[in-house]
């Protein structure tokens, strides 16, 4: 599996500016997921069948490994895997929404995916949530 590794400190600093709205209900956050977009798989017709294959394909598209670099397709496959409950994919799609890579920048959705990834035990997601609460970015400030 090839995932893009990010510097955790850089990722945390980027998340400080990402939260600007209060967290709505989960149903409104997911009302228009990137999964609704018609995004084809690899040009060879490969259709990933497992969550691990979806994450691999997303990483390939994000980095341009074996396929043309395409952040929109990367976001599609990360969100598909995230929706199936994979915490690593939830952290990745959260970052993509936070930074507006392949999807419109949406700090509310980013926060939602970080919450799920944090619930899955990922420390990076917990840090991003802590920073948001510390500075009141997207949620009520709570040191």
Coordinates of C-alpha atoms in Angstrom, one line a residue:
X1 CA 0.0 0.0 0.0
X2 CA 1.3 3.4 -1.0
X3 CA 0.0 6.3 1.1
X4 CA 1.3 9.8 1.0
X5 CA 3.1 10.6 4.2
X6 CA 2.7 14.0 5.6
X7 CA 4.8 15.8 8.2
X8 CA 2.4 15.7 11.3
X9 CA 3.5 19.2 12.4
X10 CA 2.8 20.7 9.0
X11 CA -0.5 18.9 8.8
X12 CA -1.5 20.2 12.2
X13 CA -0.5 23.8 11.3
X14 CA -2.6 23.6 8.1
X15 CA -5.6 22.5 10.1
X16 CA -5.5 25.6 12.2
X17 CA -6.9 27.7 9.4
X18 CA -9.3 25.1 8.1
X19 CA -12.1 25.3 10.6
X20 CA -14.4 28.3 10.2
X21 CA -17.9 27.0 10.8
X22 CA -19.7 25.2 13.7
X23 CA -20.1 21.5 13.3
X24 CA -23.6 20.7 11.9
X25 CA -25.3 17.4 12.1
X26 CA -23.7 14.5 10.3
X27 CA -26.6 14.2 7.9
X28 CA -26.0 17.7 6.6
X29 CA -22.3 17.2 6.4
X30 CA -22.7 14.2 4.2
X31 CA -25.6 15.5 2.1
X32 CA -23.3 16.0 -0.9
X33 CA -20.3 13.7 -0.7
X34 CA -17.7 13.5 -3.5
X35 CA -19.0 9.9 -4.0
X36 CA -21.9 11.4 -5.9
X37 CA -19.5 12.5 -8.7
X38 CA -19.1 10.2 -11.6
X39 CA -15.4 9.4 -11.4
X40 CA -14.1 6.4 -13.4
X41 CA -11.5 4.0 -12.1
X42 CA -8.1 3.6 -13.7
X43 CA -8.0 4.0 -17.4
X44 CA -7.3 0.3 -17.8
X45 CA -10.8 -0.4 -16.3
X46 CA -9.5 -1.7 -13.0
X47 CA -12.2 -1.4 -10.4
X48 CA -11.0 -1.8 -6.8
X49 CA -13.0 -4.4 -4.8
X50 CA -11.6 -4.0 -1.3
X51 CA -11.0 -1.0 0.9
X52 CA -7.3 -1.6 0.7
X53 CA -7.4 -1.5 -3.1
X54 CA -9.5 1.7 -2.9
X55 CA -6.9 3.3 -0.7
X56 CA -4.0 2.1 -2.9
X57 CA -5.7 3.5 -6.0
X58 CA -6.4 6.8 -4.2
X59 CA -2.8 7.1 -3.3
X60 CA -1.7 6.3 -6.8
X61 CA -3.9 9.0 -8.2
X62 CA -2.8 11.5 -5.6
X63 CA 0.9 10.9 -6.4
X64 CA 0.6 9.9 -10.0
X65 CA 2.1 6.4 -9.5
X66 CA 1.2 4.4 -12.6
X67 CA -1.7 6.6 -13.5
X68 CA -2.0 10.3 -14.4
X69 CA -2.0 12.4 -11.3
X70 CA -5.6 13.3 -10.5
X71 CA -6.6 14.7 -7.2
X72 CA -10.3 14.5 -7.9
X73 CA -10.1 10.7 -8.5
X74 CA -7.9 10.4 -5.4
X75 CA -10.6 12.2 -3.3
X76 CA -13.3 10.0 -4.8
X77 CA -11.5 6.7 -3.8
X78 CA -10.4 8.0 -0.3
X79 CA -14.0 9.1 0.4
X80 CA -15.4 5.8 -0.7
X81 CA -13.0 3.9 1.6
X82 CA -13.7 6.4 4.4
X83 CA -17.4 5.9 4.0
X84 CA -16.8 2.1 4.5
X85 CA -15.1 2.9 7.9
X86 CA -11.4 3.0 7.2
X87 CA -9.8 5.4 9.7
X88 CA -6.8 6.1 7.5
X89 CA -9.0 7.0 4.6
X90 CA -11.1 9.2 6.9
X91 CA -8.0 11.1 7.9
X92 CA -6.8 11.5 4.3
X93 CA -10.2 12.7 2.9
X94 CA -10.4 15.0 5.9
X95 CA -7.1 16.5 4.9
X96 CA -8.2 16.8 1.2
X97 CA -11.4 18.7 2.3
X98 CA -9.3 20.9 4.7
X99 CA -6.9 21.8 1.9
X100 CA -9.4 21.8 -1.0
X101 CA -7.4 19.2 -2.9
X102 CA -9.6 17.4 -5.5
X103 CA -12.7 18.6 -3.7
X104 CA -14.0 22.0 -2.8
X105 CA -12.5 23.3 0.4
X106 CA -15.0 22.4 3.2
X107 CA -13.8 22.7 6.8
X108 CA -17.0 21.3 8.1
X109 CA -16.6 18.0 6.2
X110 CA -12.9 18.0 7.1
X111 CA -13.9 18.2 10.8
X112 CA -16.4 15.4 10.4
X113 CA -13.9 13.1 8.8
X114 CA -11.3 14.0 11.5
X115 CA -13.8 13.1 14.2
X116 CA -14.4 9.7 12.7
X117 CA -10.7 9.1 12.2
X118 CA -10.0 10.1 15.8
X119 CA -12.7 7.7 17.0
X120 CA -10.8 5.1 15.0
X121 CA -7.8 5.8 17.1
X122 CA -5.6 7.8 14.8
X123 CA -3.4 10.2 16.7
X124 CA -3.0 12.7 13.8
X125 CA -6.8 13.2 13.7
X126 CA -6.9 13.7 17.4
X127 CA -4.3 16.4 17.2
X128 CA -6.2 18.1 14.4
X129 CA -9.4 18.1 16.6
X130 CA -7.5 19.3 19.6
X131 CA -6.0 22.3 17.6
X132 CA -9.5 23.1 16.4
X133 CA -10.9 23.2 19.9
X134 CA -7.9 25.1 21.3
X135 CA -8.3 27.9 18.8
X136 CA -12.1 27.7 18.4
X137 CA -11.7 26.9 14.7
X138 CA -15.0 25.5 13.6
X139 CA -16.2 24.6 17.0
X140 CA -16.7 26.5 20.3
X141 CA -13.3 27.3 21.8
X142 CA -12.6 24.8 24.5
X143 CA -9.0 24.8 25.8

